[in-house]
Amino acid sequence: MLTQMGGDGDDDGRDNKAAESVAPTDPTDPTDTSTSTSESPTGEATEESSSPSLTAAGLPSGYDSFDDPEGFRAAVPDGWDRDSVPSKYGMDVVNFRSPDREQRIQVFAVAEATPQESFDLFLSPDTPKADSFRQLGREDLSDGDFVGERLEYTVDSIRGEPDVGTWHVVDTRFAASDGALYAVAVYGRDDDGRSDEVEMADTAVGWFCPPGGTCAG
């Protein structure tokens, strides 16, 4: 069961930028956004994961299908809370958090024309970077009708979130069935392994259905 929290979130209003330009200005708060770059854009390659599909046959155990007030369909783990932050671009930025607040799924609209353009902006040298920001890999997930890219990175802290040590972030930006671009960013602690964030991202992107869209599942 999903718990609806207040609409102000806990990121001091920075999430509203995420939907405006779609790339956090401060990787310590990837919800913060406008542009962002890696100190080492080449980073380390990560293992390739199977490309998510916007058509999902069903949800894994432990997930609920949630029709969000912003109009999209989401796959949310059981027992998580929801809050949102107003945005000047498109829909509100929506956050789903685990009860211990050590994991988060964030959904927002992307302003750029393509996922590639969005991440190029995110990784631009002109974007402020936290010293702890470390790019792990960037992958083109495009396959058939699906168009999307994924960026993985770590960062030591995120404003408004608990101190869990290093955070592992899996940020996927993709075109949905309505032709618009969206981002699904998954956050979790890095010291328990990285596969859980990747699997959560695959599920969230695979089950996502945009406002007014017609999707399988």
PDB file of N, CA and C in Angstrom, residues 96-171:
ATOM      1  N   PHE A  96       9.094   8.586  -4.801  1.00  0.00           N
ATOM      2  CA  PHE A  96       8.628   7.448  -4.013  1.00  0.00           C
ATOM      3  C   PHE A  96       9.806   7.010  -3.146  1.00  0.00           C
ATOM      4  N   ARG A  97       9.585   6.860  -1.832  1.00  0.00           N
ATOM      5  CA  ARG A  97      10.670   6.520  -0.917  1.00  0.00           C
ATOM      6  C   ARG A  97      10.323   5.310  -0.070  1.00  0.00           C
ATOM      7  N   SER A  98      11.367   4.524   0.226  1.00  0.00           N
ATOM      8  CA  SER A  98      11.219   3.379   1.117  1.00  0.00           C
ATOM      9  C   SER A  98      10.977   3.868   2.544  1.00  0.00           C
ATOM     10  N   PRO A  99      10.399   3.042   3.406  1.00  0.00           N
ATOM     11  CA  PRO A  99      10.123   3.464   4.781  1.00  0.00           C
ATOM     12  C   PRO A  99      11.362   3.940   5.531  1.00  0.00           C
ATOM     13  N   ASP A 100      12.535   3.350   5.263  1.00  0.00           N
ATOM     14  CA  ASP A 100      13.760   3.791   5.926  1.00  0.00           C
ATOM     15  C   ASP A 100      14.441   4.941   5.195  1.00  0.00           C
ATOM     16  N   ARG A 101      13.854   5.365   4.065  1.00  0.00           N
ATOM     17  CA  ARG A 101      14.336   6.482   3.251  1.00  0.00           C
ATOM     18  C   ARG A 101      15.719   6.238   2.655  1.00  0.00           C
ATOM     19  N   GLU A 102      16.109   4.993   2.566  1.00  0.00           N
ATOM     20  CA  GLU A 102      17.412   4.660   1.997  1.00  0.00           C
ATOM     21  C   GLU A 102      17.324   4.277   0.527  1.00  0.00           C
ATOM     22  N   GLN A 103      16.123   4.318  -0.022  1.00  0.00           N
ATOM     23  CA  GLN A 103      15.924   4.086  -1.455  1.00  0.00           C
ATOM     24  C   GLN A 103      14.867   5.070  -1.951  1.00  0.00           C
ATOM     25  N   ARG A 104      15.027   5.494  -3.190  1.00  0.00           N
ATOM     26  CA  ARG A 104      14.060   6.433  -3.766  1.00  0.00           C
ATOM     27  C   ARG A 104      13.930   6.184  -5.257  1.00  0.00           C
ATOM     28  N   ILE A 105      12.715   6.330  -5.758  1.00  0.00           N
ATOM     29  CA  ILE A 105      12.450   6.361  -7.194  1.00  0.00           C
ATOM     30  C   ILE A 105      11.889   7.740  -7.496  1.00  0.00           C
ATOM     31  N   GLN A 106      12.517   8.434  -8.428  1.00  0.00           N
ATOM     32  CA  GLN A 106      12.061   9.777  -8.800  1.00  0.00           C
ATOM     33  C   GLN A 106      11.629   9.777 -10.264  1.00  0.00           C
ATOM     34  N   VAL A 107      10.496  10.393 -10.537  1.00  0.00           N
ATOM     35  CA  VAL A 107       9.943  10.463 -11.888  1.00  0.00           C
ATOM     36  C   VAL A 107       9.715  11.919 -12.254  1.00  0.00           C
ATOM     37  N   PHE A 108      10.197  12.343 -13.423  1.00  0.00           N
ATOM     38  CA  PHE A 108       9.950  13.703 -13.875  1.00  0.00           C
ATOM     39  C   PHE A 108       9.996  13.776 -15.393  1.00  0.00           C
ATOM     40  N   ALA A 109       9.450  14.846 -15.941  1.00  0.00           N
ATOM     41  CA  ALA A 109       9.445  15.067 -17.385  1.00  0.00           C
ATOM     42  C   ALA A 109      10.796  15.629 -17.817  1.00  0.00           C
ATOM     43  N   VAL A 110      11.203  15.282 -19.022  1.00  0.00           N
ATOM     44  CA  VAL A 110      12.493  15.708 -19.566  1.00  0.00           C
ATOM     45  C   VAL A 110      12.275  16.815 -20.589  1.00  0.00           C
ATOM     46  N   ALA A 111      13.062  17.881 -20.468  1.00  0.00           N
ATOM     47  CA  ALA A 111      12.874  19.038 -21.336  1.00  0.00           C
ATOM     48  C   ALA A 111      13.575  18.909 -22.678  1.00  0.00           C
ATOM     49  N   GLU A 112      14.693  18.211 -22.712  1.00  0.00           N
ATOM     50  CA  GLU A 112      15.458  18.131 -23.953  1.00  0.00           C
ATOM     51  C   GLU A 112      14.746  17.265 -24.994  1.00  0.00           C
ATOM     52  N   ALA A 113      15.230  17.338 -26.231  1.00  0.00           N
ATOM     53  CA  ALA A 113      14.556  16.658 -27.339  1.00  0.00           C
ATOM     54  C   ALA A 113      14.822  15.157 -27.365  1.00  0.00           C
ATOM     55  N   THR A 114      15.971  14.732 -26.852  1.00  0.00           N
ATOM     56  CA  THR A 114      16.339  13.316 -26.871  1.00  0.00           C
ATOM     57  C   THR A 114      17.026  12.954 -25.564  1.00  0.00           C
ATOM     58  N   PRO A 115      17.012  11.672 -25.200  1.00  0.00           N
ATOM     59  CA  PRO A 115      17.762  11.248 -24.010  1.00  0.00           C
ATOM     60  C   PRO A 115      19.247  11.583 -24.125  1.00  0.00           C
ATOM     61  N   GLN A 116      19.809  11.429 -25.313  1.00  0.00           N
ATOM     62  CA  GLN A 116      21.220  11.745 -25.507  1.00  0.00           C
ATOM     63  C   GLN A 116      21.508  13.216 -25.214  1.00  0.00           C
ATOM     64  N   GLU A 117      20.674  14.091 -25.749  1.00  0.00           N
ATOM     65  CA  GLU A 117      20.851  15.523 -25.506  1.00  0.00           C
ATOM     66  C   GLU A 117      20.732  15.840 -24.019  1.00  0.00           C
ATOM     67  N   SER A 118      19.793  15.174 -23.358  1.00  0.00           N
ATOM     68  CA  SER A 118      19.587  15.419 -21.943  1.00  0.00           C
ATOM     69  C   SER A 118      20.816  15.035 -21.124  1.00  0.00           C
ATOM     70  N   PHE A 119      21.392  13.864 -21.409  1.00  0.00           N
ATOM     71  CA  PHE A 119      22.575  13.450 -20.660  1.00  0.00           C
ATOM     72  C   PHE A 119      23.822  14.220 -21.079  1.00  0.00           C
ATOM     73  N   ASP A 120      23.890  14.641 -22.346  1.00  0.00           N
ATOM     74  CA  ASP A 120      25.008  15.498 -22.749  1.00  0.00           C
ATOM     75  C   ASP A 120      25.004  16.765 -21.907  1.00  0.00           C
ATOM     76  N   LEU A 121      23.811  17.306 -21.662  1.00  0.00           N
ATOM     77  CA  LEU A 121      23.683  18.480 -20.832  1.00  0.00           C
ATOM     78  C   LEU A 121      24.045  18.158 -19.385  1.00  0.00           C
ATOM     79  N   PHE A 122      23.541  17.046 -18.925  1.00  0.00           N
ATOM     80  CA  PHE A 122      23.812  16.588 -17.555  1.00  0.00           C
ATOM     81  C   PHE A 122      25.312  16.451 -17.325  1.00  0.00           C
ATOM     82  N   LEU A 123      26.035  15.968 -18.312  1.00  0.00           N
ATOM     83  CA  LEU A 123      27.464  15.695 -18.183  1.00  0.00           C
ATOM     84  C   LEU A 123      28.345  16.803 -18.746  1.00  0.00           C
ATOM     85  N   SER A 124      27.741  17.924 -19.078  1.00  0.00           N
ATOM     86  CA  SER A 124      28.502  19.035 -19.636  1.00  0.00           C
ATOM     87  C   SER A 124      29.508  19.572 -18.628  1.00  0.00           C
ATOM     88  N   PRO A 125      30.699  19.947 -19.093  1.00  0.00           N
ATOM     89  CA  PRO A 125      31.697  20.553 -18.195  1.00  0.00           C
ATOM     90  C   PRO A 125      31.214  21.861 -17.570  1.00  0.00           C
ATOM     91  N   ASP A 126      30.183  22.441 -18.138  1.00  0.00           N
ATOM     92  CA  ASP A 126      29.657  23.696 -17.593  1.00  0.00           C
ATOM     93  C   ASP A 126      28.786  23.482 -16.363  1.00  0.00           C
ATOM     94  N   THR A 127      28.463  22.245 -16.080  1.00  0.00           N
ATOM     95  CA  THR A 127      27.583  21.958 -14.957  1.00  0.00           C
ATOM     96  C   THR A 127      28.377  21.785 -13.661  1.00  0.00           C
ATOM     97  N   PRO A 128      27.988  22.432 -12.591  1.00  0.00           N
ATOM     98  CA  PRO A 128      28.678  22.264 -11.301  1.00  0.00           C
ATOM     99  C   PRO A 128      28.648  20.809 -10.855  1.00  0.00           C
ATOM    100  N   LYS A 129      29.736  20.365 -10.242  1.00  0.00           N
ATOM    101  CA  LYS A 129      29.838  18.987  -9.787  1.00  0.00           C
ATOM    102  C   LYS A 129      30.290  18.927  -8.335  1.00  0.00           C
ATOM    103  N   ALA A 130      29.722  18.013  -7.617  1.00  0.00           N
ATOM    104  CA  ALA A 130      30.232  17.717  -6.283  1.00  0.00           C
ATOM    105  C   ALA A 130      31.545  16.954  -6.446  1.00  0.00           C
ATOM    106  N   ASP A 131      32.468  17.171  -5.527  1.00  0.00           N
ATOM    107  CA  ASP A 131      33.755  16.478  -5.619  1.00  0.00           C
ATOM    108  C   ASP A 131      33.588  14.963  -5.595  1.00  0.00           C
ATOM    109  N   SER A 132      32.530  14.491  -4.951  1.00  0.00           N
ATOM    110  CA  SER A 132      32.342  13.039  -4.800  1.00  0.00           C
ATOM    111  C   SER A 132      31.651  12.390  -5.993  1.00  0.00           C
ATOM    112  N   PHE A 133      31.159  13.196  -6.947  1.00  0.00           N
ATOM    113  CA  PHE A 133      30.456  12.635  -8.098  1.00  0.00           C
ATOM    114  C   PHE A 133      31.401  11.757  -8.916  1.00  0.00           C
ATOM    115  N   ARG A 134      30.960  10.549  -9.190  1.00  0.00           N
ATOM    116  CA  ARG A 134      31.775   9.601  -9.960  1.00  0.00           C
ATOM    117  C   ARG A 134      30.891   8.869 -10.952  1.00  0.00           C
ATOM    118  N   GLN A 135      31.137   9.071 -12.217  1.00  0.00           N
ATOM    119  CA  GLN A 135      30.362   8.389 -13.252  1.00  0.00           C
ATOM    120  C   GLN A 135      30.824   6.948 -13.360  1.00  0.00           C
ATOM    121  N   LEU A 136      29.865   6.031 -13.364  1.00  0.00           N
ATOM    122  CA  LEU A 136      30.169   4.610 -13.489  1.00  0.00           C
ATOM    123  C   LEU A 136      29.995   4.116 -14.915  1.00  0.00           C
ATOM    124  N   GLY A 137      29.036   4.649 -15.623  1.00  0.00           N
ATOM    125  CA  GLY A 137      28.795   4.189 -16.989  1.00  0.00           C
ATOM    126  C   GLY A 137      27.597   4.877 -17.605  1.00  0.00           C
ATOM    127  N   ARG A 138      27.584   4.904 -18.906  1.00  0.00           N
ATOM    128  CA  ARG A 138      26.472   5.461 -19.676  1.00  0.00           C
ATOM    129  C   ARG A 138      26.158   4.479 -20.786  1.00  0.00           C
ATOM    130  N   GLU A 139      24.886   4.131 -20.919  1.00  0.00           N
ATOM    131  CA  GLU A 139      24.502   3.065 -21.849  1.00  0.00           C
ATOM    132  C   GLU A 139      23.315   3.483 -22.708  1.00  0.00           C
ATOM    133  N   ASP A 140      23.409   3.220 -23.987  1.00  0.00           N
ATOM    134  CA  ASP A 140      22.280   3.422 -24.900  1.00  0.00           C
ATOM    135  C   ASP A 140      21.387   2.199 -24.810  1.00  0.00           C
ATOM    136  N   LEU A 141      20.160   2.389 -24.370  1.00  0.00           N
ATOM    137  CA  LEU A 141      19.217   1.282 -24.196  1.00  0.00           C
ATOM    138  C   LEU A 141      18.273   1.122 -25.378  1.00  0.00           C
ATOM    139  N   SER A 142      18.434   1.944 -26.399  1.00  0.00           N
ATOM    140  CA  SER A 142      17.507   1.919 -27.526  1.00  0.00           C
ATOM    141  C   SER A 142      17.461   0.542 -28.169  1.00  0.00           C
ATOM    142  N   ASP A 143      16.243   0.074 -28.402  1.00  0.00           N
ATOM    143  CA  ASP A 143      16.049  -1.262 -28.963  1.00  0.00           C
ATOM    144  C   ASP A 143      14.669  -1.304 -29.600  1.00  0.00           C
ATOM    145  N   GLY A 144      14.620  -1.432 -30.911  1.00  0.00           N
ATOM    146  CA  GLY A 144      13.331  -1.445 -31.595  1.00  0.00           C
ATOM    147  C   GLY A 144      12.641  -0.105 -31.434  1.00  0.00           C
ATOM    148  N   ASP A 145      11.407  -0.147 -30.921  1.00  0.00           N
ATOM    149  CA  ASP A 145      10.643   1.082 -30.735  1.00  0.00           C
ATOM    150  C   ASP A 145      11.050   1.852 -29.486  1.00  0.00           C
ATOM    151  N   PHE A 146      11.829   1.226 -28.619  1.00  0.00           N
ATOM    152  CA  PHE A 146      12.225   1.886 -27.372  1.00  0.00           C
ATOM    153  C   PHE A 146      13.445   2.765 -27.608  1.00  0.00           C
ATOM    154  N   VAL A 147      13.365   4.015 -27.158  1.00  0.00           N
ATOM    155  CA  VAL A 147      14.485   4.956 -27.268  1.00  0.00           C
ATOM    156  C   VAL A 147      14.814   5.447 -25.861  1.00  0.00           C
ATOM    157  N   GLY A 148      16.021   5.181 -25.410  1.00  0.00           N
ATOM    158  CA  GLY A 148      16.388   5.608 -24.066  1.00  0.00           C
ATOM    159  C   GLY A 148      17.867   5.447 -23.799  1.00  0.00           C
ATOM    160  N   GLU A 149      18.322   6.131 -22.786  1.00  0.00           N
ATOM    161  CA  GLU A 149      19.702   6.021 -22.313  1.00  0.00           C
ATOM    162  C   GLU A 149      19.700   5.924 -20.801  1.00  0.00           C
ATOM    163  N   ARG A 150      20.791   5.377 -20.270  1.00  0.00           N
ATOM    164  CA  ARG A 150      20.924   5.222 -18.826  1.00  0.00           C
ATOM    165  C   ARG A 150      22.298   5.701 -18.382  1.00  0.00           C
ATOM    166  N   LEU A 151      22.304   6.422 -17.274  1.00  0.00           N
ATOM    167  CA  LEU A 151      23.543   6.879 -16.650  1.00  0.00           C
ATOM    168  C   LEU A 151      23.587   6.334 -15.235  1.00  0.00           C
ATOM    169  N   GLU A 152      24.725   5.746 -14.866  1.00  0.00           N
ATOM    170  CA  GLU A 152      24.938   5.289 -13.492  1.00  0.00           C
ATOM    171  C   GLU A 152      26.073   6.091 -12.880  1.00  0.00           C
ATOM    172  N   TYR A 153      25.888   6.480 -11.626  1.00  0.00           N
ATOM    173  CA  TYR A 153      26.955   7.192 -10.932  1.00  0.00           C
ATOM    174  C   TYR A 153      26.800   7.019  -9.429  1.00  0.00           C
ATOM    175  N   THR A 154      27.823   7.426  -8.696  1.00  0.00           N
ATOM    176  CA  THR A 154      27.773   7.437  -7.249  1.00  0.00           C
ATOM    177  C   THR A 154      28.052   8.839  -6.751  1.00  0.00           C
ATOM    178  N   VAL A 155      27.565   9.139  -5.555  1.00  0.00           N
ATOM    179  CA  VAL A 155      27.790  10.431  -4.924  1.00  0.00           C
ATOM    180  C   VAL A 155      27.688  10.214  -3.415  1.00  0.00           C
ATOM    181  N   ASP A 156      28.450  10.968  -2.654  1.00  0.00           N
ATOM    182  CA  ASP A 156      28.551  10.690  -1.220  1.00  0.00           C
ATOM    183  C   ASP A 156      27.363  11.172  -0.404  1.00  0.00           C
ATOM    184  N   SER A 157      26.674  12.199  -0.866  1.00  0.00           N
ATOM    185  CA  SER A 157      25.542  12.699  -0.092  1.00  0.00           C
ATOM    186  C   SER A 157      24.540  13.375  -1.007  1.00  0.00           C
ATOM    187  N   ILE A 158      23.292  13.389  -0.562  1.00  0.00           N
ATOM    188  CA  ILE A 158      22.215  14.051  -1.287  1.00  0.00           C
ATOM    189  C   ILE A 158      21.442  14.886  -0.281  1.00  0.00           C
ATOM    190  N   ARG A 159      21.342  16.179  -0.529  1.00  0.00           N
ATOM    191  CA  ARG A 159      20.650  17.052   0.405  1.00  0.00           C
ATOM    192  C   ARG A 159      19.204  16.617   0.601  1.00  0.00           C
ATOM    193  N   GLY A 160      18.786  16.619   1.850  1.00  0.00           N
ATOM    194  CA  GLY A 160      17.423  16.222   2.162  1.00  0.00           C
ATOM    195  C   GLY A 160      17.244  14.733   2.343  1.00  0.00           C
ATOM    196  N   GLU A 161      18.291  13.952   2.089  1.00  0.00           N
ATOM    197  CA  GLU A 161      18.227  12.501   2.236  1.00  0.00           C
ATOM    198  C   GLU A 161      19.161  12.062   3.362  1.00  0.00           C
ATOM    199  N   PRO A 162      18.928  10.883   3.955  1.00  0.00           N
ATOM    200  CA  PRO A 162      19.755  10.439   5.076  1.00  0.00           C
ATOM    201  C   PRO A 162      21.191  10.142   4.662  1.00  0.00           C
ATOM    202  N   ASP A 163      22.065  10.144   5.616  1.00  0.00           N
ATOM    203  CA  ASP A 163      23.465   9.814   5.383  1.00  0.00           C
ATOM    204  C   ASP A 163      23.615   8.299   5.372  1.00  0.00           C
ATOM    205  N   VAL A 164      23.714   7.741   4.185  1.00  0.00           N
ATOM    206  CA  VAL A 164      23.836   6.284   4.062  1.00  0.00           C
ATOM    207  C   VAL A 164      25.242   5.888   3.626  1.00  0.00           C
ATOM    208  N   GLY A 165      26.146   6.858   3.591  1.00  0.00           N
ATOM    209  CA  GLY A 165      27.445   6.609   2.992  1.00  0.00           C
ATOM    210  C   GLY A 165      27.353   7.042   1.542  1.00  0.00           C
ATOM    211  N   THR A 166      27.860   6.238   0.635  1.00  0.00           N
ATOM    212  CA  THR A 166      27.798   6.551  -0.794  1.00  0.00           C
ATOM    213  C   THR A 166      26.466   6.111  -1.379  1.00  0.00           C
ATOM    214  N   TRP A 167      25.883   6.996  -2.201  1.00  0.00           N
ATOM    215  CA  TRP A 167      24.649   6.664  -2.914  1.00  0.00           C
ATOM    216  C   TRP A 167      24.982   6.147  -4.314  1.00  0.00           C
ATOM    217  N   HIS A 168      24.235   5.145  -4.754  1.00  0.00           N
ATOM    218  CA  HIS A 168      24.312   4.642  -6.127  1.00  0.00           C
ATOM    219  C   HIS A 168      23.051   5.101  -6.852  1.00  0.00           C
ATOM    220  N   VAL A 169      23.225   5.744  -8.002  1.00  0.00           N
ATOM    221  CA  VAL A 169      22.103   6.305  -8.752  1.00  0.00           C
ATOM    222  C   VAL A 169      22.045   5.685 -10.143  1.00  0.00           C
ATOM    223  N   VAL A 170      20.867   5.237 -10.535  1.00  0.00           N
ATOM    224  CA  VAL A 170      20.612   4.719 -11.877  1.00  0.00           C
ATOM    225  C   VAL A 170      19.543   5.616 -12.499  1.00  0.00           C
ATOM    226  N   ASP A 171      19.950   6.440 -13.443  1.00  0.00           N
ATOM    227  CA  ASP A 171      19.085   7.456 -14.046  1.00  0.00           C
ATOM    228  C   ASP A 171      18.796   7.058 -15.491  1.00  0.00           C
TER     229      ASP A 171
END
